[in-house]
CSV table of C-alpha atoms in Angstrom, one decimal:
chain,number,residue,atom,x,y,z
A,1,MET,CA,97.8,88.3,100.0
A,2,ARG,CA,100.1,86.1,100.4
A,3,VAL,CA,103.0,88.7,102.5
A,4,ALA,CA,105.3,86.1,104.3
A,5,ARG,CA,106.1,88.9,107.2
A,6,SER,CA,102.5,90.6,107.8
A,7,ALA,CA,104.4,93.6,109.6
A,8,THR,CA,106.9,95.3,107.2
A,9,LEU,CA,110.5,96.1,108.4
A,10,LEU,CA,110.5,99.7,109.0
A,11,LEU,CA,107.4,99.3,111.6
A,12,ALA,CA,109.3,96.1,113.0
A,13,LEU,CA,112.3,97.9,113.7
A,14,VAL,CA,111.3,101.3,115.3
A,15,PRO,CA,110.7,99.7,119.1
A,16,ALA,CA,114.1,98.2,118.0
A,17,LEU,CA,116.3,101.1,117.5
A,18,SER,CA,113.9,103.2,120.5
A,19,TRP,CA,114.7,101.5,122.9
A,20,ALA,CA,118.4,101.9,122.2
A,21,GLN,CA,118.5,105.5,122.5
A,22,GLN,CA,116.5,105.9,125.4
A,23,THR,CA,118.9,102.9,126.4
A,24,ALA,CA,122.2,104.9,125.1
A,25,PRO,CA,122.5,107.2,128.3
A,26,VAL,CA,121.9,104.7,130.7
A,27,PRO,CA,125.5,102.4,131.9
A,28,GLU,CA,125.6,98.9,131.7
A,29,ARG,CA,124.9,97.0,134.6
A,30,ALA,CA,126.6,94.7,136.5
A,31,GLY,CA,124.7,90.9,136.8
A,32,ASP,CA,122.4,92.1,133.7
A,33,ALA,CA,122.3,89.7,130.9
A,34,ALA,CA,122.2,92.4,128.0
A,35,SER,CA,123.5,91.1,125.0
A,36,ALA,CA,126.2,92.6,123.0
A,37,GLU,CA,124.4,94.9,120.8
A,38,GLU,CA,123.1,96.4,124.4
A,39,ALA,CA,126.4,96.1,125.7
A,40,VAL,CA,127.1,98.8,122.9
A,41,THR,CA,124.0,101.2,122.9
A,42,SER,CA,124.8,101.8,126.2
A,43,ARG,CA,129.0,103.3,126.0
A,44,VAL,CA,128.6,106.9,125.6
A,45,PRO,CA,132.3,108.4,124.4
A,46,LEU,CA,132.3,110.7,127.3
A,47,GLU,CA,135.8,113.0,125.9
A,48,GLU,CA,133.6,112.8,122.5
A,49,ILE,CA,130.9,114.9,123.5
A,50,ARG,CA,132.8,116.8,126.2
A,51,ARG,CA,134.7,118.0,122.9
A,52,TYR,CA,131.5,119.0,120.9
A,53,VAL,CA,129.6,120.9,123.9
A,54,GLY,CA,133.4,122.4,123.0
A,55,VAL,CA,132.5,123.0,120.1
A,56,TYR,CA,128.8,124.3,121.0
A,57,ASN,CA,129.8,126.4,123.5
A,58,ALA,CA,132.4,128.1,120.9
A,59,VAL,CA,130.5,129.0,118.1
A,60,ARG,CA,127.4,130.3,120.9
A,61,ALA,CA,129.8,132.7,121.9
A,62,ALA,CA,132.3,134.2,119.5
A,63,TYR,CA,130.0,133.3,116.2
A,64,VAL,CA,129.7,136.9,113.8
A,65,GLU,CA,125.8,136.9,114.6
A,66,PRO,CA,123.9,134.7,117.6
A,67,VAL,CA,122.3,131.5,116.9
A,68,ASP,CA,119.9,130.1,118.4
A,69,ASP,CA,120.4,127.0,120.1
A,70,LYS,CA,117.7,124.8,118.7
A,71,LYS,CA,118.0,126.0,115.2
A,72,LEU,CA,122.3,124.9,116.3
A,73,MET,CA,121.4,121.4,117.4
A,74,GLN,CA,119.4,120.7,114.6
A,75,SER,CA,122.9,121.6,112.3
A,76,ALA,CA,124.7,119.7,114.1
A,77,ILE,CA,122.3,116.4,113.9
A,78,ARG,CA,122.2,116.5,110.5
A,79,GLY,CA,125.6,117.1,110.3
A,80,LEU,CA,126.3,113.7,112.1
A,81,LEU,CA,123.3,111.8,110.2
A,82,LEU,CA,124.9,113.1,106.9
A,83,ASP,CA,128.3,111.9,107.3
A,84,LEU,CA,127.0,108.7,107.8
A,85,ASP,CA,125.6,107.5,104.2
A,86,PRO,CA,123.3,109.8,101.4
A,87,HIS,CA,119.9,108.1,102.9
A,88,SER,CA,120.2,108.6,106.7
A,89,THR,CA,118.8,111.7,107.3
A,90,TYR,CA,116.9,114.0,110.2
A,91,PHE,CA,113.6,115.0,109.6
A,92,ASP,CA,112.0,118.1,111.5
A,93,LYS,CA,108.2,117.6,112.4
A,94,GLU,CA,106.7,118.8,108.9
A,95,ASP,CA,110.1,116.8,106.9
A,96,ALA,CA,108.2,114.2,108.4
A,97,GLU,CA,104.8,114.6,107.8
A,98,ALA,CA,105.8,115.0,104.5
A,99,PHE,CA,107.5,111.7,103.9
A,100,ASP,CA,104.9,110.0,105.8
A,101,GLU,CA,102.3,111.2,102.9
A,102,GLN,CA,104.7,110.8,99.9
A,103,ALA,CA,104.2,107.2,101.4
A,104,GLU,CA,100.6,107.1,101.0
A,105,GLY,CA,100.9,108.6,97.2
A,106,ALA,CA,99.1,111.6,98.1
A,107,TYR,CA,100.8,115.4,99.0
A,108,GLU,CA,101.4,118.6,97.4
A,109,GLY,CA,104.1,118.5,95.3
A,110,ILE,CA,106.3,118.7,91.9
A,111,GLY,CA,106.4,114.5,92.1
A,112,VAL,CA,110.2,114.5,91.7
A,113,GLU,CA,112.4,111.7,93.3
A,114,LEU,CA,115.3,113.6,94.9
A,115,GLN,CA,118.9,112.7,96.8
A,116,GLN,CA,120.1,115.4,99.2
A,117,GLN,CA,123.8,115.5,97.7
A,118,PRO,CA,127.0,115.5,100.5
A,119,ASP,CA,128.5,119.4,100.1
A,120,ASN,CA,124.7,120.6,101.0
A,121,SER,CA,124.6,122.5,97.4
A,122,SER,CA,123.0,120.3,94.9
A,123,LEU,CA,119.6,117.4,94.9
A,124,LYS,CA,120.1,115.0,92.4
A,125,VAL,CA,117.6,113.5,90.4
A,126,ILE,CA,116.8,109.7,91.7
A,127,SER,CA,113.4,109.7,89.5
A,128,PRO,CA,110.7,112.0,88.5
A,129,ILE,CA,107.0,110.3,89.2
A,130,ASP,CA,104.7,109.4,86.0
A,131,ASP,CA,102.2,111.9,85.0
A,132,THR,CA,103.2,114.4,87.5
A,133,PRO,CA,104.4,118.2,86.9
A,134,ALA,CA,107.8,117.1,87.6
A,135,ALA,CA,107.7,114.5,84.3
A,136,LYS,CA,105.8,117.1,82.3
A,137,ALA,CA,108.2,119.7,82.9
A,138,GLY,CA,111.2,117.6,81.4
A,139,ILE,CA,113.0,116.5,84.2
A,140,LEU,CA,115.2,114.0,83.9
A,141,ALA,CA,116.9,111.4,86.2
A,142,GLY,CA,120.8,112.0,87.1
A,143,ASP,CA,118.9,116.1,86.2
A,144,LEU,CA,120.6,118.4,89.5
A,145,ILE,CA,119.1,120.9,90.8
A,146,ILE,CA,121.8,124.2,91.9
A,147,ALA,CA,118.7,126.2,93.2
A,148,ILE,CA,115.2,127.0,93.8
A,149,ASP,CA,112.9,130.2,92.9
A,150,GLY,CA,117.1,131.2,92.2
A,151,LYS,CA,118.1,130.7,95.6
A,152,PRO,CA,120.9,127.7,96.1
A,153,ILE,CA,120.7,124.9,97.5
A,154,SER,CA,122.9,125.7,100.8
A,155,ALA,CA,120.8,128.1,101.8
A,156,ILE,CA,117.8,126.6,102.3
A,157,GLU,CA,117.0,124.9,104.8
A,158,ALA,CA,114.4,122.5,104.7
A,159,THR,CA,114.5,118.9,103.1
A,160,GLU,CA,111.0,119.6,101.1
A,161,PRO,CA,112.0,122.3,99.2
A,162,LEU,CA,110.2,121.8,96.3
A,163,ARG,CA,106.8,120.9,98.6
A,164,GLY,CA,104.3,123.7,98.5
A,165,LYS,CA,100.4,124.8,98.0
A,166,ALA,CA,98.5,123.3,94.7
A,167,GLY,CA,98.6,126.6,91.9
A,168,SER,CA,101.8,128.3,93.3
A,169,LYS,CA,104.9,127.8,91.4
A,170,VAL,CA,108.5,126.8,91.6
A,171,VAL,CA,111.5,127.8,89.0
A,172,LEU,CA,114.4,125.3,89.4
A,173,THR,CA,117.9,125.7,88.1
A,174,ILE,CA,119.4,123.0,86.7
A,175,VAL,CA,122.5,120.8,85.8
A,176,ARG,CA,122.3,118.4,83.0
A,177,GLU,CA,124.7,116.0,81.3
A,178,GLY,CA,125.7,117.1,77.3
A,179,LYS,CA,124.4,121.2,78.3
A,180,PRO,CA,126.7,123.7,78.0
A,181,LYS,CA,125.5,125.4,80.9
A,182,PRO,CA,122.3,125.6,83.9
A,183,PHE,CA,119.1,127.0,82.9
A,184,ASP,CA,115.8,127.1,84.7
A,185,VAL,CA,112.9,125.3,84.9
A,186,PRO,CA,109.5,126.6,85.8
A,187,ILE,CA,107.0,124.7,87.3
A,188,THR,CA,103.4,124.2,88.7
A,189,ARG,CA,102.9,122.7,92.3
A,190,GLU,CA,100.0,119.8,91.6
A,191,THR,CA,98.3,117.7,94.9
A,192,ILE,CA,99.8,114.8,93.3
A,193,ARG,CA,98.0,111.7,93.3
A,194,VAL,CA,100.0,108.9,92.5
A,195,THR,CA,98.7,105.7,90.7
A,196,SER,CA,101.8,103.2,91.5
A,197,VAL,CA,100.6,101.5,89.3
A,198,ARG,CA,99.4,101.1,85.5
A,199,SER,CA,98.3,98.8,83.3
A,200,ARG,CA,97.4,98.0,79.2
A,201,MET,CA,97.3,95.2,76.9
A,202,LEU,CA,100.4,95.2,74.2
A,203,GLU,CA,98.9,92.5,72.4
A,204,PRO,CA,96.6,89.3,72.0
A,205,GLY,CA,97.4,87.7,75.1
A,206,TYR,CA,100.5,89.6,76.7
A,207,GLY,CA,100.4,92.5,79.6
A,208,TYR,CA,101.9,95.4,80.0
A,209,ILE,CA,101.7,96.9,84.0
A,210,ARG,CA,104.5,99.9,85.1
A,211,LEU,CA,105.2,100.3,88.6
A,212,SER,CA,106.0,103.7,89.4
A,213,THR,CA,107.1,102.9,92.8
A,214,PHE,CA,105.9,101.8,96.0
A,215,GLN,CA,103.8,102.6,98.1
A,216,ALA,CA,101.5,100.7,101.1
A,217,ASP,CA,98.7,99.5,98.2
A,218,THR,CA,100.6,98.9,95.6
A,219,GLY,CA,100.6,95.2,96.0
A,220,ALA,CA,96.7,95.6,96.2
A,221,ASP,CA,96.4,97.8,93.0
A,222,PHE,CA,98.8,94.7,91.1
A,223,GLN,CA,96.7,91.7,91.7
A,224,LYS,CA,93.4,94.1,90.1
A,225,HIS,CA,95.6,95.1,87.3
A,226,VAL,CA,96.2,91.4,86.3
A,227,ALA,CA,93.3,90.3,87.1
A,228,GLN,CA,92.1,93.3,84.5
A,229,LEU,CA,94.5,92.1,82.2
A,230,GLN,CA,93.5,88.1,82.3
A,231,GLN,CA,89.8,89.2,81.8
A,232,GLN,CA,90.4,91.6,79.0
A,233,ALA,CA,93.1,88.2,77.5
A,234,GLY,CA,90.1,86.4,78.0
A,235,GLY,CA,91.1,84.3,81.2
A,236,THR,CA,94.9,83.6,81.0
A,237,LEU,CA,97.5,85.9,79.9
A,238,LYS,CA,100.5,84.5,77.4
A,239,GLY,CA,103.4,86.5,79.4
A,240,LEU,CA,104.0,89.9,81.0
A,241,VAL,CA,105.7,92.8,80.8
A,242,LEU,CA,107.0,94.2,84.2
A,243,ASP,CA,108.4,97.9,83.2
A,244,LEU,CA,110.4,98.3,87.0
A,245,ARG,CA,111.9,101.9,85.2
A,246,SER,CA,113.2,104.7,87.1
A,247,ASN,CA,110.4,103.3,89.9
A,248,PRO,CA,113.4,105.1,92.7
A,249,GLY,CA,111.7,102.4,95.3
A,250,GLY,CA,109.1,103.1,98.4
A,251,LEU,CA,108.5,100.4,100.7
A,252,LEU,CA,109.6,96.8,100.3
A,253,THR,CA,106.2,94.9,101.8
A,254,ALA,CA,104.9,96.9,99.3
A,255,ALA,CA,107.6,95.0,95.9
A,256,VAL,CA,107.4,91.7,98.5
A,257,GLN,CA,103.5,91.6,97.9
A,258,VAL,CA,103.8,92.0,94.2
A,259,ALA,CA,107.2,89.6,93.9
A,260,ASP,CA,104.7,87.1,96.3
A,261,ASP,CA,102.1,87.8,94.0
A,262,LEU,CA,104.4,86.0,91.2
A,263,LEU,CA,106.5,83.4,92.9
A,264,ASP,CA,105.4,80.1,94.8
A,265,LYS,CA,108.1,79.1,96.0
A,266,GLY,CA,110.8,81.0,97.3
A,267,ASN,CA,113.3,83.5,99.0
A,268,ILE,CA,112.0,86.7,97.8
A,269,VAL,CA,114.9,89.4,100.0
A,270,SER,CA,116.9,89.1,103.1
A,271,THR,CA,118.2,92.6,104.6
A,272,ARG,CA,121.1,92.0,107.5
A,273,GLY,CA,122.8,94.5,109.8
A,274,ARG,CA,124.0,94.9,112.5
A,275,ILE,CA,122.0,94.6,115.3
A,276,SER,CA,119.7,90.9,115.0
A,277,ILE,CA,116.5,93.4,115.0
A,278,SER,CA,117.6,94.5,111.5
A,279,ASP,CA,118.3,90.2,110.1
A,280,ALA,CA,114.9,90.3,107.7
A,281,ARG,CA,113.6,87.1,105.7
A,282,PHE,CA,110.6,87.1,103.2
A,283,ASP,CA,109.4,83.6,101.1
A,284,ALA,CA,107.3,83.8,98.6
A,285,THR,CA,104.7,81.5,99.7
A,286,PRO,CA,102.4,79.2,97.3
A,287,GLY,CA,100.2,80.5,94.5
A,288,ASP,CA,101.2,81.9,90.7
A,289,LEU,CA,99.1,84.4,90.4
A,290,LEU,CA,99.7,84.8,86.6
A,291,LYS,CA,99.8,80.8,86.6
A,292,GLY,CA,103.9,80.1,85.5
A,293,ALA,CA,103.1,82.8,81.9
A,294,PRO,CA,106.1,84.1,81.7
A,295,VAL,CA,107.4,87.6,82.7
A,296,VAL,CA,110.1,89.9,81.8
A,297,VAL,CA,111.2,92.5,83.5
A,298,LEU,CA,112.5,96.0,82.4
A,299,THR,CA,115.0,98.0,84.2
A,300,ASP,CA,117.3,101.6,83.5
A,301,ALA,CA,119.7,103.3,85.6
A,302,GLY,CA,116.7,104.6,87.6
A,303,SER,CA,115.4,101.4,89.2
A,304,ALA,CA,116.2,101.9,92.5
A,305,SER,CA,115.7,99.8,96.2
A,306,ALA,CA,112.5,98.2,96.4
A,307,SER,CA,112.4,98.4,92.9
A,308,GLU,CA,115.8,96.1,92.8
A,309,VAL,CA,114.4,93.8,95.0
A,310,LEU,CA,111.6,92.9,93.2
A,311,ALA,CA,114.3,92.3,90.0
A,312,GLY,CA,116.8,90.6,91.9
A,313,ALA,CA,113.5,88.7,93.3
A,314,LEU,CA,112.1,87.2,90.2
A,315,ARG,CA,115.2,87.1,88.3
A,316,ASP,CA,117.2,84.5,90.8
A,317,ASN,CA,114.2,82.7,91.1
A,318,GLY,CA,114.2,81.8,87.5
A,319,ARG,CA,110.4,83.7,87.2
A,320,ALA,CA,112.0,86.0,84.5
A,321,ARG,CA,114.6,87.5,82.3
A,322,VAL,CA,115.7,90.5,83.3
A,323,VAL,CA,115.8,93.0,79.9
A,324,GLY,CA,117.3,96.9,79.7
A,325,SER,CA,120.2,98.8,82.3
A,326,ARG,CA,122.2,98.3,84.9
A,327,THR,CA,120.3,99.0,88.0
A,328,PHE,CA,120.9,101.7,90.4
A,329,GLY,CA,122.8,99.8,93.3
A,330,LYS,CA,120.6,101.5,96.2
A,331,GLY,CA,121.0,98.1,99.3
A,332,SER,CA,120.7,99.7,101.6
A,333,VAL,CA,117.7,99.7,104.2
A,334,GLN,CA,115.9,102.7,106.5
A,335,THR,CA,114.2,102.8,109.1
A,336,VAL,CA,112.3,105.9,110.4
A,337,LEU,CA,112.7,106.6,114.2
A,338,PRO,CA,110.1,109.0,115.6
A,339,LEU,CA,111.3,110.7,118.3
A,340,ASP,CA,108.8,112.3,121.5
A,341,ASN,CA,109.2,115.8,120.2
A,342,GLY,CA,107.3,114.4,116.2
A,343,ASP,CA,110.2,115.4,113.9
A,344,SER,CA,112.2,112.0,113.4
A,345,VAL,CA,115.3,110.3,112.4
A,346,LYS,CA,115.9,108.1,108.6
A,347,LEU,CA,118.4,105.6,109.4
A,348,THR,CA,120.5,103.4,107.3
A,349,THR,CA,120.1,101.0,109.2
A,350,ALA,CA,120.6,97.1,106.9
A,351,ARG,CA,121.3,95.8,103.7
A,352,TYR,CA,119.3,93.8,101.2
A,353,TYR,CA,120.0,90.6,99.9
A,354,THR,CA,118.7,89.0,96.7
A,355,PRO,CA,117.6,84.6,96.8
A,356,SER,CA,121.4,83.9,95.7
A,357,GLY,CA,123.1,86.1,98.3
A,358,LYS,CA,123.9,88.9,96.6
A,359,SER,CA,124.3,92.7,97.7
A,360,ILE,CA,122.5,94.8,95.8
A,361,GLN,CA,125.0,98.0,97.3
A,362,ALA,CA,127.0,99.7,94.7
A,363,THR,CA,126.4,97.3,92.2
A,364,GLY,CA,122.7,97.3,91.1
A,365,ILE,CA,120.9,94.3,89.7
A,366,VAL,CA,122.8,93.6,86.0
A,367,PRO,CA,119.9,92.6,82.9
A,368,ASP,CA,119.8,89.4,80.6
A,369,VAL,CA,119.6,91.3,77.9
A,370,VAL,CA,121.2,94.9,77.5
A,371,LEU,CA,119.7,97.4,76.0
A,372,LEU,CA,121.3,101.1,74.9
A,373,PRO,CA,119.3,104.4,74.8
A,374,GLU,CA,117.3,105.6,71.8
A,375,LYS,CA,119.4,108.1,69.9
A,376,LYS,CA,117.5,110.6,67.4
A,377,PRO,CA,118.6,112.2,65.2
A,378,GLY,CA,119.4,115.6,66.5
A,379,GLU,CA,118.7,115.3,70.1
A,380,GLN,CA,122.3,113.6,70.9
A,381,ASP,CA,123.0,116.5,73.2
A,382,GLU,CA,119.8,116.7,74.2
A,383,LEU,CA,118.9,113.9,76.5
A,384,PRO,CA,121.9,112.2,78.4
A,385,ALA,CA,120.9,109.0,76.5
A,386,SER,CA,124.4,107.4,78.9
A,387,LEU,CA,124.9,109.9,82.4
A,388,SER,CA,127.6,107.8,83.2
A,389,ASP,CA,128.4,108.7,86.8
A,390,TYR,CA,124.1,108.2,87.5
A,391,SER,CA,124.3,105.5,90.5
A,392,GLU,CA,125.3,104.5,94.1
A,393,ALA,CA,128.5,103.7,93.8
A,394,THR,CA,129.6,107.6,92.4
A,395,LEU,CA,127.4,109.6,95.9
A,396,PRO,CA,130.5,110.9,98.0
A,397,GLY,CA,130.1,109.1,101.1
A,398,HIS,CA,127.9,105.7,99.9
A,399,LEU,CA,127.9,102.0,101.3
A,400,ARG,CA,130.8,100.6,99.9
A,401,GLY,CA,129.1,97.2,98.1
A,402,ASP,CA,130.5,94.2,98.2
A,403,ASP,CA,131.5,93.3,94.5
A,404,GLU,CA,132.3,96.9,93.6
A,405,GLY,CA,135.6,97.8,92.1
A,406,VAL,CA,135.1,95.0,89.5
A,407,GLU,CA,136.7,95.3,86.1
A,408,GLY,CA,134.1,96.3,84.0
A,409,TYR,CA,132.0,98.1,86.0
A,410,GLN,CA,129.3,100.3,84.4
A,411,ALA,CA,126.8,102.3,85.2
A,412,GLY,CA,123.3,102.1,83.4
A,413,ASP,CA,121.2,104.2,81.1
A,414,VAL,CA,118.1,105.7,81.2
A,415,LEU,CA,115.8,104.5,79.2
A,416,PRO,CA,112.8,107.1,77.9
A,417,GLY,CA,110.7,106.6,75.8
A,418,ASP,CA,108.2,103.1,74.0
A,419,GLY,CA,111.0,101.2,72.3
A,420,PRO,CA,112.6,99.6,75.3
A,421,ILE,CA,108.9,98.1,75.9
A,422,LYS,CA,108.8,97.1,71.9
A,423,ASP,CA,112.1,94.8,72.8
A,424,ALA,CA,110.7,93.5,76.1
A,425,LEU,CA,107.8,92.3,74.6
A,426,ALA,CA,109.9,90.3,72.1
A,427,GLU,CA,111.7,89.1,74.3
A,428,LEU,CA,109.1,87.7,76.1
A,429,LYS,CA,107.1,86.3,72.8
A,430,GLN,CA,110.1,84.8,71.9
A,431,PRO,CA,113.1,84.4,75.9
A,432,GLY,CA,116.9,85.1,73.9
A,433,SER,CA,116.0,86.8,71.0
A,434,LEU,CA,117.6,89.6,71.5
A,435,ALA,CA,120.6,88.4,72.8
A,436,ALA,CA,120.9,86.6,69.2
A,437,LYS,CA,120.3,89.5,67.4
A,438,GLN,CA,122.1,91.6,68.9
A,439,LYS,CA,125.3,89.1,69.0
A,440,PRO,CA,125.5,87.5,66.1
A,441,VAL,CA,126.4,91.2,64.5
A,442,ALA,CA,130.8,91.1,64.9
A,443,PRO,CA,131.4,87.4,63.7
A,444,ALA,CA,128.2,87.2,61.9
A,445,VAL,CA,130.4,90.0,59.5
A,446,GLY,CA,133.5,89.2,60.5
A,447,ARG,CA,133.9,86.1,58.7
A,448,PRO,CA,132.7,87.0,55.4
A,449,THR,CA,134.1,90.2,55.5
A,450,GLN,CA,137.5,87.0,55.1
A,451,LYS,CA,135.6,84.5,52.2
A,452,PRO,CA,135.6,87.7,49.8
A,453,GLU,CA,138.9,88.8,50.2
A,454,GLN,CA,139.9,85.5,48.9
A,455,LYS,CA,137.5,84.6,46.3
A,456,PRO,CA,138.4,87.3,43.7
A,457,GLU,CA,141.4,85.6,43.5
A,458,PRO,CA,141.1,82.6,41.6
A,459,LYS,CA,140.0,84.7,38.5
A,460,PRO,CA,143.7,84.9,37.2
A,461,GLU,CA,142.5,85.2,33.3
A,462,ALA,CA,140.8,88.8,34.2
A,463,LYS,CA,144.0,90.2,35.8
A,464,PRO,CA,144.6,93.1,33.5
A,465,GLU,CA,140.4,94.3,33.7
A,466,ALA,CA,139.8,93.0,36.6
A,467,LYS,CA,142.3,94.4,39.1
A,468,PRO,CA,140.7,98.2,38.8
A,469,GLU,CA,137.3,95.8,39.4
A,470,ALA,CA,139.0,94.1,42.4
A,471,LYS,CA,140.0,96.6,44.7
A,472,PRO,CA,136.6,98.9,44.3
A,473,GLU,CA,134.7,95.3,44.9
A,474,ALA,CA,137.2,94.9,48.4
A,475,LYS,CA,136.5,98.6,49.6
A,476,PRO,CA,132.4,98.3,50.0
A,477,GLU,CA,133.1,94.7,52.1
A,478,ALA,CA,135.9,95.9,54.0
A,479,LYS,CA,133.3,98.6,55.6
A,480,PRO,CA,130.9,96.7,57.0
A,481,GLU,CA,134.3,95.3,58.9
A,482,ALA,CA,134.6,99.0,60.2
A,483,LYS,CA,130.4,98.6,61.4
A,484,SER,CA,131.3,95.2,63.2
A,485,GLU,CA,133.9,96.0,65.7
A,486,PRO,CA,132.1,98.8,68.2
A,487,GLU,CA,129.0,96.2,68.3
A,488,PRO,CA,130.7,94.4,70.9
A,489,LYS,CA,128.5,96.3,73.2
A,490,PRO,CA,125.6,93.4,73.9
A,491,GLU,CA,128.9,91.7,76.0
A,492,PRO,CA,126.5,91.2,79.2
A,493,LYS,CA,126.0,87.9,78.0
A,494,PRO,CA,127.9,85.9,80.1
A,495,GLU,CA,125.3,87.5,83.1
A,496,PRO,CA,122.1,85.8,82.3
A,497,LYS,CA,121.5,84.4,84.9
A,498,PRO,CA,117.3,83.4,84.7
A,499,GLU,CA,118.4,79.7,86.7
A,500,PRO,CA,120.2,81.1,89.4
A,501,LYS,CA,120.7,79.2,92.4
A,502,PRO,CA,117.8,79.4,94.8
């Protein structure tokens, strides 16, 4: 596998940050040629430390019930990280092991990517993982879990409360947009062995690969599936649909591997942080597995983090067109910092930047062709077809994005089902066909409506008899006008950037 950098950013940052943590209590030494970074980490705000100790002692002495020192300290640390941003958190030893297991793709639970809410009263579902108990039970991206087995989230201490023995049952209380009140969803836990890559042929010569998450083995599995599809196609694929819908991300290097497999050259992603070790650049190396065959990337509001990196890399390098909905907008890098006692700190240390130099944070990737959720009869109130608040930009305490707050911003939609796959295939076979199908709807219907209104006038001879007939004829032609005006939703055309700056 051709990887721009062999060491993962995650692991590369750990030694430096561990070093910073160890040297933090040590005062600056005269004559040391310490960098600005070391100087910052070596300053201890004694006034603030004293204030913390004062509050700590007050709680120990006066709280209505005795509080264990270890528990009080862990609560303090969690609170410290919780106020930084939604993605920085503290893992005790058990939770740290569970986090590592999930990255490896095997653990016991229900199979869902969660986001702890700052008020600690709910867990937001970033995405259910394909073919897991959560997905089979109908859990959707954007759902809010407010209780587990009848116990409010605020009363649950573990950060991985849904883990448990395979075969054990758990009941989630869900709040969902479009539902008038919370409802319960019973789920039986299983051993989750996440298959992050799946594939099939859509039509002779046209392949489909679904990436549900990015794990340690995703890059190697992607290569295998490409080879299988090419064999089924007789040696060469005519094109590929790469499905990243509701992919919550995962390991950055796995996304970099996939991008490198599809790019012959160019930048894939860069990261910039406060300390120089957080800065990294990943570039493609020669060799394209598909030998230049066209690619369409399918995204939605559940596509986050590493999946946004992949979509941005392929689009900015002119290698693929992006079809679907605006992505989640998680453009930050988290580093897992192991502590001596087995606990870990997951800390936001940098931001992602696409090859064109744009930050994904709080804005996401805007597709070249926007798709809307399918509305089936009787399901308008069942599915949250338009989750207007489902994005990084609406998470309390999120890092502000460079382009955040621009006029016309609208969060993306979750796009379930096979309909978007068919649309992506149509775009793959005939680039621009979807946009062409959407764009003419308003102008094409609007123009004819003026001409027919003028044509009936040249018939004055039949005026006495034609008057009653002329009016009924004009009405049916006016109806399309009402239908044509709501259609300007294909406005995303200003966004098409298939050939951005390298």
